[in-house]
Structure formats: C-alpha cells, structure tokens
Short mmCIF file of C-alpha atoms in Angstrom, two decimals:
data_model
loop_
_atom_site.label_atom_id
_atom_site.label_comp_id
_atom_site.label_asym_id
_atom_site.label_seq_id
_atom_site.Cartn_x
_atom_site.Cartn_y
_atom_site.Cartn_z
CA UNK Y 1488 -6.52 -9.62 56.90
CA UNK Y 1489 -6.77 -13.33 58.21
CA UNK Y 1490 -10.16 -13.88 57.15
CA UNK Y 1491 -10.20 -12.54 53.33
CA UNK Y 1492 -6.45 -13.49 52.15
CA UNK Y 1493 -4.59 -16.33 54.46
CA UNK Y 1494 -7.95 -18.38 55.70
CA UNK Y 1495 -6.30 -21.12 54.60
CA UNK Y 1496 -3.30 -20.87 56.92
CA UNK Y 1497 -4.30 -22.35 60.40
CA UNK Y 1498 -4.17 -19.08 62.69
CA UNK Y 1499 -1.19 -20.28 64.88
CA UNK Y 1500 0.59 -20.52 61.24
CA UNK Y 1501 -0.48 -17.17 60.14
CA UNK Y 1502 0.24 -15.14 63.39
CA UNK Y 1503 4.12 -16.42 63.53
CA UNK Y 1504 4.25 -15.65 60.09
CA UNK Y 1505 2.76 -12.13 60.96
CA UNK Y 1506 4.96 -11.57 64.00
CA UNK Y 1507 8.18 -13.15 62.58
CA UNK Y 1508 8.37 -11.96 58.75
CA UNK Y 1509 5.78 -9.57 58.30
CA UNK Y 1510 5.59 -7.24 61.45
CA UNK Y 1511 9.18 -6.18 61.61
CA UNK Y 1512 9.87 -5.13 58.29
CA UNK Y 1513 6.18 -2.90 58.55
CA UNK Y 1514 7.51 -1.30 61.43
CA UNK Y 1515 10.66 -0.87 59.78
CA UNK Y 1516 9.50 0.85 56.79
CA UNK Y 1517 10.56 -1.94 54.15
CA UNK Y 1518 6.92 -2.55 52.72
CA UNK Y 1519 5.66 -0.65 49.87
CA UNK Y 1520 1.95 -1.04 49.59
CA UNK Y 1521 0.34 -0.17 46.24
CA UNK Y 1522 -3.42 0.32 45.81
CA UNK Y 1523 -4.85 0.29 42.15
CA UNK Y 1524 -7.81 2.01 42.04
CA UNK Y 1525 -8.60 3.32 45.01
CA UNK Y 1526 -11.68 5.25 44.09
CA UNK Y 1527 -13.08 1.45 43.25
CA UNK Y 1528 -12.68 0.28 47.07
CA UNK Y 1529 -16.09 -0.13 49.08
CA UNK Y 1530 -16.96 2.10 51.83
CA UNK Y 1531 -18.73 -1.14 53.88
CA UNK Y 1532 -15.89 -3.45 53.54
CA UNK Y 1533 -14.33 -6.39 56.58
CA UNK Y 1534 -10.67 -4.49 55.56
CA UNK Y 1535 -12.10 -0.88 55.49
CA UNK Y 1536 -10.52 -0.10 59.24
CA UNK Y 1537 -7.53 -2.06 58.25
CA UNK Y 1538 -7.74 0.40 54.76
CA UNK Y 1539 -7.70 3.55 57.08
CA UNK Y 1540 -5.24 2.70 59.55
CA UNK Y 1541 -2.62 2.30 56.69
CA UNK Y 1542 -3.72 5.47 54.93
CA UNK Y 1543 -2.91 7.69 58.44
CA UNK Y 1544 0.22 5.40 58.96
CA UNK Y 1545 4.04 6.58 58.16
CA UNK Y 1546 4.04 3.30 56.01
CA UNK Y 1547 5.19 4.15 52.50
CA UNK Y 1548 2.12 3.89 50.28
CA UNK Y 1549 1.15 4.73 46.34
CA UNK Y 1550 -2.48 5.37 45.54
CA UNK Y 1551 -4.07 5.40 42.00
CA UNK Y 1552 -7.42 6.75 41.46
CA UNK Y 1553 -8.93 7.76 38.02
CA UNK Y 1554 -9.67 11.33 38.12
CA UNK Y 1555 -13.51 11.20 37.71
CA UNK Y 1556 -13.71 8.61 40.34
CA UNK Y 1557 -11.93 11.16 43.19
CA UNK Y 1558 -15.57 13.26 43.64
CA UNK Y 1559 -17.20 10.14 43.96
CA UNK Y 1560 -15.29 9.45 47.33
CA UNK Y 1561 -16.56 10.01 50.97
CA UNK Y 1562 -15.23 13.66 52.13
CA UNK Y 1563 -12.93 11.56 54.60
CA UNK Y 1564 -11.43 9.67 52.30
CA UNK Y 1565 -9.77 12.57 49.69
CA UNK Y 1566 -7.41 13.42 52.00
CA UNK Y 1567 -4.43 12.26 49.76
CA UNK Y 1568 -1.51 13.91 47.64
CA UNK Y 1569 -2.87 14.09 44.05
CA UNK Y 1570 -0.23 13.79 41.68
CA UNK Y 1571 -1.33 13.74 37.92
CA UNK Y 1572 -0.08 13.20 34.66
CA UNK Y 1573 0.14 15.65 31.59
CA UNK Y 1574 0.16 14.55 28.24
CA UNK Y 1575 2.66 16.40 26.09
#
C-alpha cells in the first residue's frame, strides 16, 4: 500500500499515520471499502495479496463486477455474494 498510493509520505510519516488513524478504526469495523470493477483488477498485481486478505477479512466491503466480466475471473476469485439488478 506504501509503495503505489503514499510514496510520497516518508515511511516514518506513513506508518504513524497507519498505526494512529488508520489501523484502529480497520480493526474496529468503521471502514467501508468499495471496489469498482472488480472483474477489471489484475491477477499479477504488487496489491493482489493485500486484495485477498481484505476479501477473506470481516471488514465491510462492496464489490461491483459487470456480469460478463464474472466468468472471466480465476476460479478463486468468484467466491463472492452476487447481488444483481432487475430492470422493471
């Protein structure tokens, strides 16, 4: 997460800002973390561990994924609620 979004925090900056503001309210269940279109995220990707820890975490989540683009994901990865919408 350091590397790809807050490189341009020194590290000392980044991990009090991590462990002071960030951490607690993770482990406290008061972060939402939305992911638009997850059928576009790469399989070979620096954040794809970081991807899959949060998917098999109690952390409240929402997914999107266009419909077509759910066969197109890795067997491992469709292990998700799917929750559609119906025109009327």
């Amino acid at each position: 997460v350091y590397a790809i979004h807050f490189s341009t925090l020194d590290k000392n900056t980044f991990q009090s800002l991590w462990t002071w503001l960030i951490e607690p309210d993770l482990k406290s269940n008061k972060v939402l973390f939305i992911l638009d279109g997850y059928d576009e995220t790469p399989t070979q990707h620096p954040c794809e561990q970081a991807l899959s820890d949060l998917l098999s975490s109690n952390t409240p989540k929402i997914l999107t994924s266009r419909p077509y683009g759910l066969s197109d994901l890795p067997r491992d990865r469709r292990e998700l609620e799917i929750v559609g919408f119906i025109d009327k």
